[in-house]
mmCIF file of C-alpha atoms in Angstrom:
data_model
loop_
_atom_site.group_PDB
_atom_site.id
_atom_site.type_symbol
_atom_site.label_atom_id
_atom_site.label_comp_id
_atom_site.label_asym_id
_atom_site.label_seq_id
_atom_site.Cartn_x
_atom_site.Cartn_y
_atom_site.Cartn_z
ATOM 1 C CA UNK A 106 -101.650 -1.174 72.895
ATOM 2 C CA UNK A 107 -101.996 -1.985 76.583
ATOM 3 C CA UNK A 108 -100.519 -5.448 75.989
ATOM 4 C CA UNK A 109 -97.473 -3.983 74.288
ATOM 5 C CA UNK A 110 -96.941 -1.430 77.072
ATOM 6 C CA UNK A 111 -96.978 -4.151 79.724
ATOM 7 C CA UNK A 112 -94.337 -6.227 77.895
ATOM 8 C CA UNK A 113 -91.986 -3.401 77.018
ATOM 9 C CA UNK A 114 -90.193 -3.158 80.432
ATOM 10 C CA UNK A 115 -89.702 -6.938 80.477
ATOM 11 C CA UNK A 116 -88.250 -6.836 76.996
ATOM 12 C CA UNK A 117 -85.847 -4.067 78.029
ATOM 13 C CA UNK A 118 -84.617 -6.156 80.974
ATOM 14 C CA UNK A 119 -83.930 -9.093 78.669
ATOM 15 C CA UNK A 120 -82.101 -6.890 76.238
ATOM 16 C CA UNK A 121 -79.869 -5.528 78.991
ATOM 17 C CA UNK A 122 -79.183 -8.939 80.593
ATOM 18 C CA UNK A 123 -78.568 -11.017 77.485
ATOM 19 C CA UNK A 124 -75.071 -10.630 75.957
ATOM 20 C CA UNK A 125 -76.301 -11.875 72.586
ATOM 21 C CA UNK A 126 -78.675 -8.921 72.429
ATOM 22 C CA UNK A 127 -75.937 -6.273 72.884
ATOM 23 C CA UNK A 128 -74.802 -4.387 69.836
ATOM 24 C CA UNK A 129 -71.142 -5.057 68.879
ATOM 25 C CA UNK A 130 -68.636 -2.398 69.937
ATOM 26 C CA UNK A 131 -67.595 -0.182 67.063
ATOM 27 C CA UNK A 132 -64.172 -0.762 65.535
ATOM 28 C CA UNK A 133 -61.785 1.978 66.719
ATOM 29 C CA UNK A 134 -61.286 4.672 64.125
ATOM 30 C CA UNK A 135 -58.901 7.587 63.718
ATOM 31 C CA UNK A 136 -60.137 10.433 61.567
ATOM 32 C CA UNK A 137 -62.930 8.182 60.345
ATOM 33 C CA UNK A 138 -60.596 5.444 59.097
ATOM 34 C CA UNK A 139 -59.860 2.017 60.536
ATOM 35 C CA UNK A 140 -56.095 2.057 61.268
ATOM 36 C CA UNK A 141 -53.701 -0.876 61.057
ATOM 37 C CA UNK A 142 -51.778 -1.866 64.214
ATOM 38 C CA UNK A 143 -48.591 -0.305 62.827
ATOM 39 C CA UNK A 144 -50.277 3.021 62.086
ATOM 40 C CA UNK A 145 -48.329 5.723 63.996
ATOM 41 C CA UNK A 146 -51.624 7.378 64.979
ATOM 42 C CA UNK A 147 -52.561 4.457 67.214
ATOM 43 C CA UNK A 148 -51.017 2.644 70.155
ATOM 44 C CA UNK A 149 -51.557 -1.020 70.993
ATOM 45 C CA UNK A 150 -52.150 -1.670 74.696
ATOM 46 C CA UNK A 151 -52.884 -5.227 75.864
ATOM 47 C CA UNK A 152 -54.072 -6.184 72.371
ATOM 48 C CA UNK A 153 -56.430 -3.221 71.808
ATOM 49 C CA UNK A 154 -55.876 -0.190 69.583
ATOM 50 C CA UNK A 155 -56.211 3.341 70.948
ATOM 51 C CA UNK A 156 -55.672 6.748 69.450
ATOM 52 C CA UNK A 157 -52.126 7.713 70.356
ATOM 53 C CA UNK A 158 -53.109 10.827 72.274
ATOM 54 C CA UNK A 159 -55.751 8.977 74.304
ATOM 55 C CA UNK A 160 -54.046 5.648 74.979
ATOM 56 C CA UNK A 161 -54.135 4.447 78.590
ATOM 57 C CA UNK A 162 -50.772 3.883 80.299
ATOM 58 C CA UNK A 163 -49.313 0.412 79.736
ATOM 59 C CA UNK A 164 -49.836 -2.026 82.605
ATOM 60 C CA UNK A 165 -47.086 -2.015 85.207
ATOM 61 C CA UNK A 166 -44.591 -4.816 84.790
ATOM 62 C CA UNK A 167 -43.456 -6.744 87.855
ATOM 63 C CA UNK A 168 -39.995 -5.759 89.070
ATOM 64 C CA UNK A 169 -37.291 -7.959 87.588
ATOM 65 C CA UNK A 170 -35.523 -10.263 89.987
ATOM 66 C CA UNK A 171 -31.936 -9.139 90.590
ATOM 67 C CA UNK A 172 -29.443 -11.427 88.870
ATOM 68 C CA UNK A 173 -27.830 -13.958 91.195
ATOM 69 C CA UNK A 174 -24.423 -12.983 92.493
ATOM 70 C CA UNK A 175 -21.503 -14.694 90.830
ATOM 71 C CA UNK A 176 -19.446 -17.176 92.890
ATOM 72 C CA UNK A 177 -17.186 -15.332 95.303
ATOM 73 C CA UNK A 178 -19.041 -12.008 95.099
ATOM 74 C CA UNK A 179 -20.057 -10.977 98.595
ATOM 75 C CA UNK A 180 -19.349 -14.358 100.164
ATOM 76 C CA UNK A 181 -16.493 -16.886 100.063
ATOM 77 C CA UNK A 182 -16.697 -19.598 97.437
ATOM 78 C CA UNK A 183 -14.513 -22.670 96.917
ATOM 79 C CA UNK A 184 -16.358 -24.398 94.079
ATOM 80 C CA UNK A 185 -13.593 -23.634 91.571
ATOM 81 C CA UNK A 186 -11.285 -26.014 93.460
ATOM 82 C CA UNK A 187 -8.269 -23.728 92.968
ATOM 83 C CA UNK A 188 -8.624 -20.988 95.569
ATOM 84 C CA UNK A 189 -11.072 -19.536 98.044
ATOM 85 C CA UNK A 190 -12.661 -16.702 96.090
ATOM 86 C CA UNK A 191 -13.938 -13.532 97.690
ATOM 87 C CA UNK A 192 -14.625 -9.988 96.530
ATOM 88 C CA UNK A 193 -16.981 -7.604 98.370
ATOM 89 C CA UNK A 194 -18.720 -6.380 95.185
ATOM 90 C CA UNK A 195 -16.556 -7.242 92.166
ATOM 91 C CA UNK A 196 -18.599 -9.388 89.726
ATOM 92 C CA UNK A 197 -17.090 -12.652 88.529
ATOM 93 C CA UNK A 198 -13.931 -12.504 90.684
ATOM 94 C CA UNK A 199 -10.964 -14.634 89.677
ATOM 95 C CA UNK A 200 -8.171 -16.317 91.607
ATOM 96 C CA UNK A 201 -4.871 -14.460 91.761
ATOM 97 C CA UNK A 202 -2.450 -15.692 89.133
ATOM 98 C CA UNK A 203 0.429 -15.186 91.572
ATOM 99 C CA UNK A 204 0.159 -14.527 95.316
ATOM 100 C CA UNK A 205 3.677 -12.981 95.383
ATOM 101 C CA UNK A 206 4.755 -14.518 98.678
ATOM 102 C CA UNK A 207 1.704 -13.539 100.728
ATOM 103 C CA UNK A 208 0.789 -16.044 103.429
ATOM 104 C CA UNK A 209 -2.769 -15.854 104.748
ATOM 105 C CA UNK A 210 -1.991 -17.950 107.823
ATOM 106 C CA UNK A 211 0.920 -15.728 108.830
ATOM 107 C CA UNK A 212 -1.171 -12.599 108.188
ATOM 108 C CA UNK A 213 -3.991 -13.875 110.387
ATOM 109 C CA UNK A 214 -1.633 -14.817 113.227
ATOM 110 C CA UNK A 215 0.528 -11.692 113.040
ATOM 111 C CA UNK A 216 -2.278 -9.149 112.703
ATOM 112 C CA UNK A 217 -4.924 -10.786 114.896
ATOM 113 C CA UNK A 218 -7.399 -11.659 112.130
ATOM 114 C CA UNK A 219 -9.810 -14.491 112.816
ATOM 115 C CA UNK A 220 -11.237 -15.563 109.454
ATOM 116 C CA UNK A 221 -9.662 -15.605 105.994
ATOM 117 C CA UNK A 222 -12.475 -14.819 103.532
ATOM 118 C CA UNK A 223 -10.565 -15.345 100.302
ATOM 119 C CA UNK A 224 -8.721 -13.703 97.425
ATOM 120 C CA UNK A 225 -9.553 -11.988 94.148
ATOM 121 C CA UNK A 226 -7.669 -10.146 91.432
ATOM 122 C CA UNK A 227 -8.419 -6.617 90.236
ATOM 123 C CA UNK A 228 -5.293 -4.765 89.040
ATOM 124 C CA UNK A 229 -3.546 -6.274 92.056
ATOM 125 C CA UNK A 230 -4.087 -9.357 94.170
ATOM 126 C CA UNK A 231 -6.373 -8.741 97.153
ATOM 127 C CA UNK A 232 -6.788 -10.839 100.303
ATOM 128 C CA UNK A 233 -9.719 -10.360 102.679
ATOM 129 C CA UNK A 234 -10.156 -11.157 106.370
ATOM 130 C CA UNK A 235 -12.448 -10.345 109.268
ATOM 131 C CA UNK A 236 -10.911 -9.576 112.670
ATOM 132 C CA UNK A 237 -13.899 -10.961 114.580
ATOM 133 C CA UNK A 238 -17.431 -12.225 113.854
ATOM 134 C CA UNK A 239 -19.861 -9.664 112.377
ATOM 135 C CA UNK A 240 -17.086 -7.153 111.700
ATOM 136 C CA UNK A 241 -16.249 -5.471 108.400
ATOM 137 C CA UNK A 242 -13.915 -7.185 105.966
ATOM 138 C CA UNK A 243 -10.309 -5.953 106.011
ATOM 139 C CA UNK A 244 -7.897 -6.244 103.110
ATOM 140 C CA UNK A 245 -4.306 -6.481 101.939
ATOM 141 C CA UNK A 246 -3.186 -5.975 98.322
ATOM 142 C CA UNK A 247 0.063 -6.890 96.592
ATOM 143 C CA UNK A 248 1.429 -6.391 93.082
ATOM 144 C CA UNK A 249 4.690 -6.138 91.155
ATOM 145 C CA UNK A 250 5.612 -2.531 90.438
ATOM 146 C CA UNK A 251 8.078 -0.708 88.201
ATOM 147 C CA UNK A 252 11.396 0.325 89.763
ATOM 148 C CA UNK A 253 14.912 -1.070 90.017
ATOM 149 C CA UNK A 254 14.913 -0.803 93.816
ATOM 150 C CA UNK A 255 12.259 -0.421 96.509
ATOM 151 C CA UNK A 256 13.400 3.166 97.161
ATOM 152 C CA UNK A 257 13.151 4.133 93.486
ATOM 153 C CA UNK A 258 9.716 2.505 93.179
ATOM 154 C CA UNK A 259 8.570 4.316 96.321
ATOM 155 C CA UNK A 260 9.818 7.679 95.079
ATOM 156 C CA UNK A 261 8.224 7.215 91.654
ATOM 157 C CA UNK A 262 4.932 6.400 93.349
ATOM 158 C CA UNK A 263 5.367 9.406 95.623
ATOM 159 C CA UNK A 264 5.481 11.773 92.621
ATOM 160 C CA UNK A 265 2.005 10.653 91.643
ATOM 161 C CA UNK A 266 0.641 10.853 95.182
ATOM 162 C CA UNK A 267 1.907 14.392 95.718
ATOM 163 C CA UNK A 268 -0.438 15.654 93.021
ATOM 164 C CA UNK A 269 -3.191 14.879 95.530
ATOM 165 C CA UNK A 270 -1.390 15.186 98.863
ATOM 166 C CA UNK A 271 1.859 17.218 98.935
ATOM 167 C CA UNK A 272 2.583 16.230 102.536
ATOM 168 C CA UNK A 273 3.278 12.516 101.989
ATOM 169 C CA UNK A 274 6.843 11.247 102.290
ATOM 170 C CA UNK A 275 8.847 8.072 101.835
ATOM 171 C CA UNK A 276 10.490 6.534 104.889
ATOM 172 C CA UNK A 277 12.279 3.270 105.719
ATOM 173 C CA UNK A 278 9.985 0.712 107.324
ATOM 174 C CA UNK A 279 11.153 0.230 110.933
ATOM 175 C CA UNK A 280 12.740 -3.179 111.585
ATOM 176 C CA UNK A 281 12.278 -4.267 107.949
ATOM 177 C CA UNK A 282 15.661 -3.871 106.212
ATOM 178 C CA UNK A 283 15.503 -2.672 102.613
ATOM 179 C CA UNK A 284 11.778 -1.817 102.665
ATOM 180 C CA UNK A 285 10.273 1.669 102.322
ATOM 181 C CA UNK A 286 6.782 2.901 102.885
ATOM 182 C CA UNK A 287 4.432 5.814 102.348
ATOM 183 C CA UNK A 288 1.745 6.650 104.897
ATOM 184 C CA UNK A 289 -1.412 8.660 104.305
ATOM 185 C CA UNK A 290 -4.021 8.768 107.044
ATOM 186 C CA UNK A 291 -4.899 5.098 107.723
ATOM 187 C CA UNK A 292 -3.444 3.842 104.414
ATOM 188 C CA UNK A 293 -0.007 2.273 103.983
ATOM 189 C CA UNK A 294 2.044 1.324 100.909
ATOM 190 C CA UNK A 295 5.247 -0.680 101.418
ATOM 191 C CA UNK A 296 7.848 -1.356 98.699
ATOM 192 C CA UNK A 297 9.610 -4.621 99.294
ATOM 193 C CA UNK A 298 13.014 -6.081 98.355
ATOM 194 C CA UNK A 299 13.877 -9.748 97.952
ATOM 195 C CA UNK A 300 12.657 -10.620 94.446
ATOM 196 C CA UNK A 301 13.739 -9.587 90.952
ATOM 197 C CA UNK A 302 10.763 -7.209 90.711
ATOM 198 C CA UNK A 303 9.799 -4.815 93.484
ATOM 199 C CA UNK A 304 6.544 -5.750 95.167
ATOM 200 C CA UNK A 305 4.176 -3.088 96.478
ATOM 201 C CA UNK A 306 2.122 -4.176 99.473
ATOM 202 C CA UNK A 307 -0.854 -2.032 100.525
ATOM 203 C CA UNK A 308 -3.168 -2.180 103.541
ATOM 204 C CA UNK A 309 -5.037 -0.109 106.127
ATOM 205 C CA UNK A 310 -4.120 0.140 109.777
ATOM 206 C CA UNK A 311 -7.473 -1.514 110.557
ATOM 207 C CA UNK A 312 -6.096 -4.604 108.786
ATOM 208 C CA UNK A 313 -2.790 -4.552 110.637
ATOM 209 C CA UNK A 314 -1.353 -1.940 112.981
ATOM 210 C CA UNK A 315 2.030 -0.300 112.420
ATOM 211 C CA UNK A 316 3.566 -2.123 115.384
ATOM 212 C CA UNK A 317 2.534 -5.550 114.020
ATOM 213 C CA UNK A 318 2.972 -5.224 110.255
ATOM 214 C CA UNK A 319 6.756 -5.679 110.358
ATOM 215 C CA UNK A 320 6.467 -9.389 111.068
ATOM 216 C CA UNK A 321 4.213 -9.916 108.045
ATOM 217 C CA UNK A 322 6.415 -7.817 105.741
ATOM 218 C CA UNK A 323 9.555 -9.717 106.755
ATOM 219 C CA UNK A 324 7.784 -12.987 106.004
ATOM 220 C CA UNK A 325 6.716 -11.795 102.532
ATOM 221 C CA UNK A 326 10.254 -10.582 101.781
ATOM 222 C CA UNK A 327 11.729 -13.924 102.834
ATOM 223 C CA UNK A 328 9.321 -15.974 100.708
ATOM 224 C CA UNK A 329 11.169 -17.910 97.995
ATOM 225 C CA UNK A 330 10.649 -16.464 94.534
ATOM 226 C CA UNK A 331 10.892 -19.783 92.690
ATOM 227 C CA UNK A 332 9.034 -22.786 94.056
ATOM 228 C CA UNK A 333 8.218 -26.190 92.623
ATOM 229 C CA UNK A 334 4.615 -26.444 93.770
ATOM 230 C CA UNK A 335 1.551 -24.226 94.076
ATOM 231 C CA UNK A 336 1.663 -21.345 96.517
ATOM 232 C CA UNK A 337 -1.448 -22.535 98.285
ATOM 233 C CA UNK A 338 -2.004 -24.979 101.084
ATOM 234 C CA UNK A 339 -5.332 -26.405 100.045
ATOM 235 C CA UNK A 340 -7.151 -23.299 98.808
ATOM 236 C CA UNK A 341 -5.411 -20.620 100.889
ATOM 237 C CA UNK A 342 -2.213 -18.758 99.901
ATOM 238 C CA UNK A 343 1.051 -19.516 101.660
ATOM 239 C CA UNK A 344 4.557 -18.118 101.208
ATOM 240 C CA UNK A 345 5.817 -21.464 99.937
ATOM 241 C CA UNK A 346 4.153 -24.804 99.265
ATOM 242 C CA UNK A 347 4.082 -27.175 102.209
ATOM 243 C CA UNK A 348 6.847 -29.739 102.191
ATOM 244 C CA UNK A 349 5.632 -33.141 101.096
ATOM 245 C CA UNK A 350 7.275 -36.218 102.503
ATOM 246 C CA UNK A 351 7.443 -39.242 100.273
ATOM 247 C CA UNK A 352 6.008 -42.366 101.932
ATOM 248 C CA UNK A 353 8.560 -44.876 103.103
ATOM 249 C CA UNK A 354 8.924 -47.889 100.854
#
């Protein structure tokens, strides 16, 4: 008896330390039955089955990496080889099908804008610039609009605007014959003659001030409607393609 009492603690230590000596864990049961993984009374978490009401929370998944921005979204991109793309947030921006006589070089010179960021199309054609380094992007937009004349197009547009702001009016653009505009706070909409369809040109005074915009509008109006080449010089829009001189034979 004494011999057995002396060995018992040692045997207990071995039983606790040796994995082979441990009894197997019981198979989970629900209401005394062994459920299948698809049993609605159980939940599978990391490969183990738990009663649905007592299941631990699933392990936290690492946050998904944000999808990469598409070319031209948030930064200029020229990899398409057709135009310099840029849109502040628009996903998958596209080049403008028609730049409608807008000239980025003239806009930059006339309005005091340092860097042309690029263009993108969303209902109308947009062009983006920055006035100086580390400043916010400024924009111009242009599109064909319904109306037989610039005045009619402006007045039709005014009817819609007056639902929101009854104080807006249509006025001739100073020093720009045949053009009319609507002003609302810092926003401007000009309706331009010169082509078969009326063009609506929109901008903010932070893009170009009222005393400077006339020079840009006159240049857009004077742009030829029909041209033989692309309306871009390299990847930037111009009013008309640059003249090419054939090499002397």
